[in-house]
Short mmCIF file of C-alpha atoms in Angstrom, two decimals:
data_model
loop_
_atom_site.label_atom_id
_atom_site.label_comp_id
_atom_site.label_asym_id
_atom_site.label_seq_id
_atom_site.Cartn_x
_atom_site.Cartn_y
_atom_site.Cartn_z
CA UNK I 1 81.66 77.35 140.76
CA UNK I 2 79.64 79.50 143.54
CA UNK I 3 76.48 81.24 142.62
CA UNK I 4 78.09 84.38 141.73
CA UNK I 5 80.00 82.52 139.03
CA UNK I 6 76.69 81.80 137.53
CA UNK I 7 75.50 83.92 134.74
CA UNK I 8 72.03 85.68 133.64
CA UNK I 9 72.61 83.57 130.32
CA UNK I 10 73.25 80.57 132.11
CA UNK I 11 69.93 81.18 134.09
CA UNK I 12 68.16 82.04 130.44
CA UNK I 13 69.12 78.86 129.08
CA UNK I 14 68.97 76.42 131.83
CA UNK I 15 65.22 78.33 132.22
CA UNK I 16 64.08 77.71 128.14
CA UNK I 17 65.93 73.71 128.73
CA UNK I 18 63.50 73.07 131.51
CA UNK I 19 60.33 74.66 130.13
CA UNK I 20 61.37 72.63 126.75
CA UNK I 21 61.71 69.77 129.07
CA UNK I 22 58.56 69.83 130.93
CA UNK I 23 56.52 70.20 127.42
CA UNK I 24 58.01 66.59 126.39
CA UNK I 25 56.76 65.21 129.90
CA UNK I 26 53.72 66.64 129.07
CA UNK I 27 53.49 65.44 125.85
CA UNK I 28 54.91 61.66 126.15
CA UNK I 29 52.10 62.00 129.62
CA UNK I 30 49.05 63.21 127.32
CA UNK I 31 49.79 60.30 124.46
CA UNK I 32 49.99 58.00 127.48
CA UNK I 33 47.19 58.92 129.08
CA UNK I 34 48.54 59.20 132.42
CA UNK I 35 47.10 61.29 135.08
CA UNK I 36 48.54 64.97 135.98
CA UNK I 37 46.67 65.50 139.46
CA UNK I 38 44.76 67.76 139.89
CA UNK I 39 43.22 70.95 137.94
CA UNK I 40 45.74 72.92 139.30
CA UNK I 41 48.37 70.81 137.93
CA UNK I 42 47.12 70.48 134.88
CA UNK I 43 46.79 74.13 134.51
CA UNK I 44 49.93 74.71 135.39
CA UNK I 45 50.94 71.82 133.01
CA UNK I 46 49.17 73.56 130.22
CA UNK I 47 50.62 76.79 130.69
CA UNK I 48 54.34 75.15 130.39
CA UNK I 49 53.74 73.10 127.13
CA UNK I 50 52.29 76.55 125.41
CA UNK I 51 55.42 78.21 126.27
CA UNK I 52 57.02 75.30 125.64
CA UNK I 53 55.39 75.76 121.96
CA UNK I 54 56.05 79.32 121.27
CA UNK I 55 59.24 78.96 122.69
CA UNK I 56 61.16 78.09 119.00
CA UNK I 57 59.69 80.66 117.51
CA UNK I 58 60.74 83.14 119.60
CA UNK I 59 64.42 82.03 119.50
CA UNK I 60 64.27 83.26 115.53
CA UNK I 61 64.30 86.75 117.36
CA UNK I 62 61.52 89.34 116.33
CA UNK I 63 61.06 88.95 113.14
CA UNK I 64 57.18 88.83 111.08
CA UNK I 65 57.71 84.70 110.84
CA UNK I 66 58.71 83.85 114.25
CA UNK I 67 56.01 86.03 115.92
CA UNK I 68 53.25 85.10 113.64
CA UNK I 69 53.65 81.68 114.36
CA UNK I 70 54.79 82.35 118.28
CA UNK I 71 51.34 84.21 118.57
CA UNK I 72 48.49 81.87 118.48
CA UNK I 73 50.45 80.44 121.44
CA UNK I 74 51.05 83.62 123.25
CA UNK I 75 47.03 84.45 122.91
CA UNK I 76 46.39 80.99 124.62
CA UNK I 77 48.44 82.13 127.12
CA UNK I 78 46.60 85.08 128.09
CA UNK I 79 43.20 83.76 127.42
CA UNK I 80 42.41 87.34 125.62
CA UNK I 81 40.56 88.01 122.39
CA UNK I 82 43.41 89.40 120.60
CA UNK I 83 47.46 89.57 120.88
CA UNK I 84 49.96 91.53 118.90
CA UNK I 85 53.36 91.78 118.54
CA UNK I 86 55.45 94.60 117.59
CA UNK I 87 59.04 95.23 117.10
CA UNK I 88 60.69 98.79 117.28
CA UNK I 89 58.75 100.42 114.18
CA UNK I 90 56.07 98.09 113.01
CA UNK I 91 53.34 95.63 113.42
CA UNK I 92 54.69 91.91 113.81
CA UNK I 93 52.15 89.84 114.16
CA UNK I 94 48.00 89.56 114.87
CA UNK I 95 46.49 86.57 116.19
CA UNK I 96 42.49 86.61 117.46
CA UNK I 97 39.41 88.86 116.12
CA UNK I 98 39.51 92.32 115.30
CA UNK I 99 42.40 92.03 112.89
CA UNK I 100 41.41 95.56 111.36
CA UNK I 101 43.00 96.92 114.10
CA UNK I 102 46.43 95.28 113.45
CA UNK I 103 47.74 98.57 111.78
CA UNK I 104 47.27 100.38 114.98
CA UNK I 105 49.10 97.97 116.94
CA UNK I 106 52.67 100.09 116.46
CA UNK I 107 50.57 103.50 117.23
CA UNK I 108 49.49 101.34 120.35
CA UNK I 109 52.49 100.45 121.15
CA UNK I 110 54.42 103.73 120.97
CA UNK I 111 54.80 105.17 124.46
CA UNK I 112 55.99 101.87 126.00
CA UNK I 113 58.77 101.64 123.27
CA UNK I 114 59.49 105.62 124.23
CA UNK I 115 59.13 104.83 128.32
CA UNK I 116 59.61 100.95 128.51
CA UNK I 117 56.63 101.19 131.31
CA UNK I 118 53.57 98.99 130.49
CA UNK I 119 49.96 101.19 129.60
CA UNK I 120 46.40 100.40 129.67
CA UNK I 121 44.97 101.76 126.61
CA UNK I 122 40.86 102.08 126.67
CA UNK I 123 38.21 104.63 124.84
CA UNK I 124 38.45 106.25 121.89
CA UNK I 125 42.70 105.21 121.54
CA UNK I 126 41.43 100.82 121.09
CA UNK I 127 37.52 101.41 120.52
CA UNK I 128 36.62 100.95 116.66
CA UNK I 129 32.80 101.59 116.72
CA UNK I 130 32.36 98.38 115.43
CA UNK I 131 29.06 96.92 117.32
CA UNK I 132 30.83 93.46 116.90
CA UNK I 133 34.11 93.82 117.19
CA UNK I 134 34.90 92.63 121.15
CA UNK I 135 38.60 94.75 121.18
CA UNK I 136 37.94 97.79 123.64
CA UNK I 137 41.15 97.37 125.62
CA UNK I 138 44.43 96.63 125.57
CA UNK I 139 47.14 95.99 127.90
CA UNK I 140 50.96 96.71 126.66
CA UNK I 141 53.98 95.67 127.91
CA UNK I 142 57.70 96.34 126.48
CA UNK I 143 59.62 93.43 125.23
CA UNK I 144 63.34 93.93 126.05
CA UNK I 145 66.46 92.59 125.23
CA UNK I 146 69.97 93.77 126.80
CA UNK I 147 68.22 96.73 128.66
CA UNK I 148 66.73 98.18 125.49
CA UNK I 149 62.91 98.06 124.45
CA UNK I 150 63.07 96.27 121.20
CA UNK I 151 59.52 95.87 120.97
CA UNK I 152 55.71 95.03 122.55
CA UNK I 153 53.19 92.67 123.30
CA UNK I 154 49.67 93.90 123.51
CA UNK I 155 47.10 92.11 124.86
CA UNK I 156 43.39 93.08 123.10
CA UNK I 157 40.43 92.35 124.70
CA UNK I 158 36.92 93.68 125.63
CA UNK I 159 37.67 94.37 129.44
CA UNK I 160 40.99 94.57 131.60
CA UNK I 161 41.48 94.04 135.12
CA UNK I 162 44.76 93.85 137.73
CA UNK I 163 45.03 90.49 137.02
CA UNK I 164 45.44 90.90 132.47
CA UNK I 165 47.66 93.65 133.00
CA UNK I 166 50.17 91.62 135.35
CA UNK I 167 49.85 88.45 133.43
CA UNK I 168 50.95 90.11 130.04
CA UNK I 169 53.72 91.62 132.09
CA UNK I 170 55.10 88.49 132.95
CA UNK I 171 54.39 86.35 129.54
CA UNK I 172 56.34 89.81 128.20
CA UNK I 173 59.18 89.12 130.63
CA UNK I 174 59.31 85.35 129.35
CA UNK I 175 58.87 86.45 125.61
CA UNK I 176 61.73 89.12 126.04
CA UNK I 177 64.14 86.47 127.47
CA UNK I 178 63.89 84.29 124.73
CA UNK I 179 64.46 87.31 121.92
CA UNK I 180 67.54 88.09 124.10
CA UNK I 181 68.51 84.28 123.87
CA UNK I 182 67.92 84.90 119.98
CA UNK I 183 70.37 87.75 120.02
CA UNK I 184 72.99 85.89 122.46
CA UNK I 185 72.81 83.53 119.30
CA UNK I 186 73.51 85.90 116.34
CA UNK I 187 75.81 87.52 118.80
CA UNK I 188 77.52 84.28 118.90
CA UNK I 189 77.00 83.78 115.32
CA UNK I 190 78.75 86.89 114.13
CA UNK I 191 81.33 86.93 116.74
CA UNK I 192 82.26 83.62 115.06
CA UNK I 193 81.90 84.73 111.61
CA UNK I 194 84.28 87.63 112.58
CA UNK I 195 87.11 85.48 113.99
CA UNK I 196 86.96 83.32 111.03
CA UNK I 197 87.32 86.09 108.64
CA UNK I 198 90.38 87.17 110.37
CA UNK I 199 91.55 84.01 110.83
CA UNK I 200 91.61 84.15 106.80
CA UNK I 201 93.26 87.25 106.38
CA UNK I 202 95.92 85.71 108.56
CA UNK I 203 96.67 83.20 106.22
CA UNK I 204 99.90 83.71 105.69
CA UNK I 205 100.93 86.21 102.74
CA UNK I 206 104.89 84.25 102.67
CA UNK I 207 102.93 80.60 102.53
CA UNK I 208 101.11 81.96 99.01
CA UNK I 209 104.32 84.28 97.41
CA UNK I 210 106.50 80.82 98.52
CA UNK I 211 103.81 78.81 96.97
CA UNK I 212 103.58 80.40 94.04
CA UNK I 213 107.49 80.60 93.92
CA UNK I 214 107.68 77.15 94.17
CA UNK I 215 105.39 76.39 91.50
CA UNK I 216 107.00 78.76 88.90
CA UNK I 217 110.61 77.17 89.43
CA UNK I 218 108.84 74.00 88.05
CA UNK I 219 107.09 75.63 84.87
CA UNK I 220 110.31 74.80 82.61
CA UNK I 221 111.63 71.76 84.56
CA UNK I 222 108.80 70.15 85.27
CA UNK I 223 105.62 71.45 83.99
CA UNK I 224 103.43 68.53 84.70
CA UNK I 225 104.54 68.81 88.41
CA UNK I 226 103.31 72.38 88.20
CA UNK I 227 100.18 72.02 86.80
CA UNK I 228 99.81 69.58 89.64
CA UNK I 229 100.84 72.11 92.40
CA UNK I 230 98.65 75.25 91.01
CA UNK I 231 95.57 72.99 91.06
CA UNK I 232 96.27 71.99 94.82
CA UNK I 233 96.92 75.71 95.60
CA UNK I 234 93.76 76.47 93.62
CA UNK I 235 91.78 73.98 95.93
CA UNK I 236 93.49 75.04 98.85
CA UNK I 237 92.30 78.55 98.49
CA UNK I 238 89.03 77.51 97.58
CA UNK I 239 88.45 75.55 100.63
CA UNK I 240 90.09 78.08 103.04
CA UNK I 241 87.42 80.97 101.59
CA UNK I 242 84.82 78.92 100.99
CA UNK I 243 81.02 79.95 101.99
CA UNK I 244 79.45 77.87 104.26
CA UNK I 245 78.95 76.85 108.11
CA UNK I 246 81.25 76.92 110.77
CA UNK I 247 82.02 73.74 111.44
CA UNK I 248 83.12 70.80 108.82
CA UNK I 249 84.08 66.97 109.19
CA UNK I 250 87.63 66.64 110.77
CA UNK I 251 87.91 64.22 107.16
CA UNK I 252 87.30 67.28 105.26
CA UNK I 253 90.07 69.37 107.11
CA UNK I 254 92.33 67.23 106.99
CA UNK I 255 92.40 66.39 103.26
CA UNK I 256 92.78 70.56 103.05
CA UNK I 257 95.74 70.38 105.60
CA UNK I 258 97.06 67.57 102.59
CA UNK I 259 96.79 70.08 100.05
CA UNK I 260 98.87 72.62 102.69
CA UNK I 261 101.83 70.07 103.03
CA UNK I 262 102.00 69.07 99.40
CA UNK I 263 102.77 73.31 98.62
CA UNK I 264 105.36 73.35 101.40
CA UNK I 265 107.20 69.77 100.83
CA UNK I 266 107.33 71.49 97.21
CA UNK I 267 109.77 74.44 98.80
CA UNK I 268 111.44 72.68 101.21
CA UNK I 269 111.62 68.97 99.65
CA UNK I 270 112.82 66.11 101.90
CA UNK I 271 113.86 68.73 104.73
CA UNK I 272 109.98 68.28 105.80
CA UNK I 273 109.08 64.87 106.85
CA UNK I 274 105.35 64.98 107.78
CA UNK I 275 103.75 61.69 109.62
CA UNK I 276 99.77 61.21 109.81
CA UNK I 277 98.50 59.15 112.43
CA UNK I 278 94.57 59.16 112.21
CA UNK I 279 91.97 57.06 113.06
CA UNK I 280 89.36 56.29 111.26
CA UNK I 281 86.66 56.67 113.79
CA UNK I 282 87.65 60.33 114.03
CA UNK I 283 87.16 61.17 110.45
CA UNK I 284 83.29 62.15 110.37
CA UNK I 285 83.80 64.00 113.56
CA UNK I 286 82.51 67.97 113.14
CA UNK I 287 85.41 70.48 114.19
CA UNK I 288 85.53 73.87 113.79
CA UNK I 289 86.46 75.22 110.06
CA UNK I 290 90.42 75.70 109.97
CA UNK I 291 90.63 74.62 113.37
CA UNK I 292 93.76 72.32 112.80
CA UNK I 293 95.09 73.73 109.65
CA UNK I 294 96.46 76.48 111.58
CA UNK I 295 98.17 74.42 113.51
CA UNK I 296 99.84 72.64 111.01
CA UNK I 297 101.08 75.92 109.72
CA UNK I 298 102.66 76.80 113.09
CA UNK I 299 104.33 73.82 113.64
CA UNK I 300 106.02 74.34 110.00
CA UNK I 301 106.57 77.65 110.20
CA UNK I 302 107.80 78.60 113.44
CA UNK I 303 108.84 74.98 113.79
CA UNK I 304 111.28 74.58 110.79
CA UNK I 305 112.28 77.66 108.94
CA UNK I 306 114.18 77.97 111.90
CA UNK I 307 115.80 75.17 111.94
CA UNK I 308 119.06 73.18 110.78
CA UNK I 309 118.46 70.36 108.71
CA UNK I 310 115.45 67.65 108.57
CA UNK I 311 112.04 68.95 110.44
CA UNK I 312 109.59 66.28 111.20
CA UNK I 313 105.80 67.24 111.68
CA UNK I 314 103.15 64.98 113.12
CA UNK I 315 99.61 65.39 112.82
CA UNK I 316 97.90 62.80 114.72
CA UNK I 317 93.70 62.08 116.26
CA UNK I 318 92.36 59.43 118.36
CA UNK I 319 89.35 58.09 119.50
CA UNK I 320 88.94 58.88 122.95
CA UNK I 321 85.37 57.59 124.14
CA UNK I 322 83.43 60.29 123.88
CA UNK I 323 85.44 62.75 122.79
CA UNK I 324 88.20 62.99 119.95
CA UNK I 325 91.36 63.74 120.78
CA UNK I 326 93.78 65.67 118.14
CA UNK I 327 96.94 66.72 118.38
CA UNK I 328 100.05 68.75 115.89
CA UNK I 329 104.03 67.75 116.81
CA UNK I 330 106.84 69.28 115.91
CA UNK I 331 110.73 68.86 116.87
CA UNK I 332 111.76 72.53 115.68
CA UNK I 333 113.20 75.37 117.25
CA UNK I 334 110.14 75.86 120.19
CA UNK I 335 109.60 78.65 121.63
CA UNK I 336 108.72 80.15 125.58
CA UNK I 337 105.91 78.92 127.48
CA UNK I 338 105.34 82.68 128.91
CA UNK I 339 104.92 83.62 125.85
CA UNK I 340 102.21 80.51 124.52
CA UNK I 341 100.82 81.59 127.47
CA UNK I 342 100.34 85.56 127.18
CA UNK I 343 99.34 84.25 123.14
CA UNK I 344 96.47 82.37 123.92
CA UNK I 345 95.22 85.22 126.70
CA UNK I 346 95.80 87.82 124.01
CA UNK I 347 97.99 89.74 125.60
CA UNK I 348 100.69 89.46 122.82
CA UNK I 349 100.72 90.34 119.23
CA UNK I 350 103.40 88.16 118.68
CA UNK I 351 103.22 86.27 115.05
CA UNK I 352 101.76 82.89 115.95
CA UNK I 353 99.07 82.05 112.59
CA UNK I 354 95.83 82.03 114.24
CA UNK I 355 97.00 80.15 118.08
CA UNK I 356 95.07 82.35 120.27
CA UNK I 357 92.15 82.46 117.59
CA UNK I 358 91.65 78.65 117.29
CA UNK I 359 91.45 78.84 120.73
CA UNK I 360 88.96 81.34 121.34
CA UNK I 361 86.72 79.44 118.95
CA UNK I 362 87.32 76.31 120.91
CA UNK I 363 86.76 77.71 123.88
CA UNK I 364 83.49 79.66 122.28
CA UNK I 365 82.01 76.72 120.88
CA UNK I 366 82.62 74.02 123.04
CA UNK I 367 83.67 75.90 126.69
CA UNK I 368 86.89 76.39 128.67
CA UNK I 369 87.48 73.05 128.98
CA UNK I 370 88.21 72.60 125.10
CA UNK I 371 90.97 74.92 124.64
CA UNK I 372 94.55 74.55 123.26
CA UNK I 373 97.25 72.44 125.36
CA UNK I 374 100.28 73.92 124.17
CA UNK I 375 103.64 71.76 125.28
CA UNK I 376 106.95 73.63 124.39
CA UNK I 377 110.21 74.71 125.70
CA UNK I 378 112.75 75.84 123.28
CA UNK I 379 114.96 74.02 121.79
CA UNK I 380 112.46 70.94 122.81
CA UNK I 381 109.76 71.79 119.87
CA UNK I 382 106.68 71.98 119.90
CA UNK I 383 103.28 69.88 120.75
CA UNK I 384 99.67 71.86 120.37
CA UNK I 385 96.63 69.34 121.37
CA UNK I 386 92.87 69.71 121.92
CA UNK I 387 90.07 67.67 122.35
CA UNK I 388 86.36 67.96 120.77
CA UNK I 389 83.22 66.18 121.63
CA UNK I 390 81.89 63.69 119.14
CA UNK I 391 78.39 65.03 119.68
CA UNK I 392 77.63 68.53 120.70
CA UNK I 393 74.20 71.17 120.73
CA UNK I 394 74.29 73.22 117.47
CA UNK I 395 77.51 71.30 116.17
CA UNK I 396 76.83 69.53 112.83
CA UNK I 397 79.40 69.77 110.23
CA UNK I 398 78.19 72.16 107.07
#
């Protein structure tokens, strides 16, 4: 990919990795004792491992925790007596003397949220009368995330020259990158949250009115069958709307997918065959929540209720190094390739149970390179695979 592939979020990040990177060098070099050259390099040094300590506080966002804790370090940065933080409407955080001036930090801080220019603030709008209190200036720049002020970070002190006012402009850059990294993240977060609620309501309403239908036609001839069937259904349901993170072990999805095929072997008895072919070493591996579920669903659905006699679904995942590799079969009825195709880019509304949305999430979580390989022709069936890495940033099952 060419430079102009490459992202401002890509920039962000790889930016935040190295600084993160550079305070563990430090670090591991300090414990060590090892020499940095000279006083220039250790300044510099210094600088990067207090960034490299605000750093995960600031990737909470702006809230009173995160910048309370962010700014002891943000006051070392700037060598100043005093440093606030502010978001939109209030005072954030204080950190340094003269805290009886923290109210006034938002009243500070108002025309740079209203202009998004930095001010120097001197006299009578900072000075307190107090003989010992050494706040008489303050320098404020905007913090800014996605082209909007969002908030400020003043820098108090008794004096302020070119060089204050143009370091707490660029310590306000670095501070507003890393609250727009924070929102990329809840972006993220809720973007996810949104396609797994939908990806809920498009659990299909025929799978529960067959379930249930199945289930009733065993109340008189078999009612200890039934009771059997409503308590998978009830567990089924349960796991499907359960609260909790967005990824689980592939062991725990697949013992849900169990549940699934027990409900629908019920309706269509011995025309589903089902195989499993798992290996063990793939069974604590975190996947996305109903990631292969879905799947399963498809392949019955649009796989066999279409279909002349016996149906035979496959769910099968292998170890594959690094990676696993799982994968859902079906001989049914297939389907056209144009239109897996125009599925998974969204372009069609056609009824597929969630395709295109495991997908996205794939392709959200773990990057293009993890989407859906759908194999079909019709009349041929139907084979959807995808692989997942073993071990992944911000992946742990929940």
């Amino acid at each position: 990919m060419g430079a102009a592939g490459i992202g401002p979020w890509v920039v962000l990040v790889a930016a935040t990795v190295v600084v993160a990177l550079v305070a563990l060098v430090i670090g591991w070099a300090i414990l060590r004792g090892r020499d940095l050259g000279g006083p220039a390099d250790r300044a510099t040094f210094a600088t990067l491992h207090t960034a490299g300590l605000a750093a995960p506080h600031l990737r909470e966002g702006l809230t009173p925790t995160g910048a309370s804790r962010a700014a002891k370090h943000l006051r070392t940065l700037l060598g100043t007596s005093a440093v606030a933080l502010t978001d939109a409407g209030s005072t954030l955080a204080w950190d340094g003397a003269g805290n009886h001036h923290a109210p006034q930090a938002a009243e500070h801080a108002a025309e740079v949220l209203r202009t998004g220019r930095s001010v120097v603030l001197e006299g009578p709008e900072v000075f307190c009368g107090s003989v010992d209190c050494p706040i008489r200036t303050a320098v404020v720049s905007p913090v800014t995330s996605e082209d909007r002020v969002v908030g400020a970070l003043i820098a108090y002190g008794p004096e302020t020259n070119a060089g204050l006012v143009r370091a707490t402009d660029e310590v306000a850059r670095w501070v507003s990158a890393q609250v727009e990294l924070a929102d990329l993240d809840q972006s993220r977060s809720r973007a996810a949250e949104a396609e797994l609620r939908a990806l809920r309501a498009q659990i299909s309403p025929h799978f529960v009115y067959n379930s249930l239908a199945a289930i009733a036609s065993f109340v008189r001839t078999d009612p200890e069958r039934a009771r059997e069937l409503l308590l998978e259904f009830a567990d089924f349901t349960r796991y499907a709307f359960r609260r909790g993170g967005e990824f689980t072990t592939f062991s725990d999805e697949l013992r849900n997918i169990e549940r699934y095929l027990v409900l629908e072997q019920a309706r269509f008895g011995d025309r589903l065959q089902v195989q499993l072919v798992v290996a063990p070493e793939v069974l604590p591996v975190a996947v996305p929540f109903l990631a292969v579920q879905p799947l399963v669903e498809n392949a019955v659905r649009h796989g066999l209720e279409g279909k002349t006699g016996v149906g035979h679904v496959t769910l099968g995942a292998q170890d594959a190094g690094s990676e696993a590799l799982i994968w859902v079969e079906d001989d049914g009825v297939g389907t056209d390739p144009e239109l897996v195709r125009r599925i998974l880019a969204g372009e069609s509304e056609a009824d597929s149970v969630g395709l295109g949305n495991v997908d996205a999430r794939l392709r959200q979580v773990f990057g293009d390179d993890y989407g859906l390989v759908v194999e079909t022709a019709p009349g041929a069936g139907t084979k959807v695979s995808f692989r997942v890495p073993k071990f992944h940033p911000g992946v742990r099952a929940g």
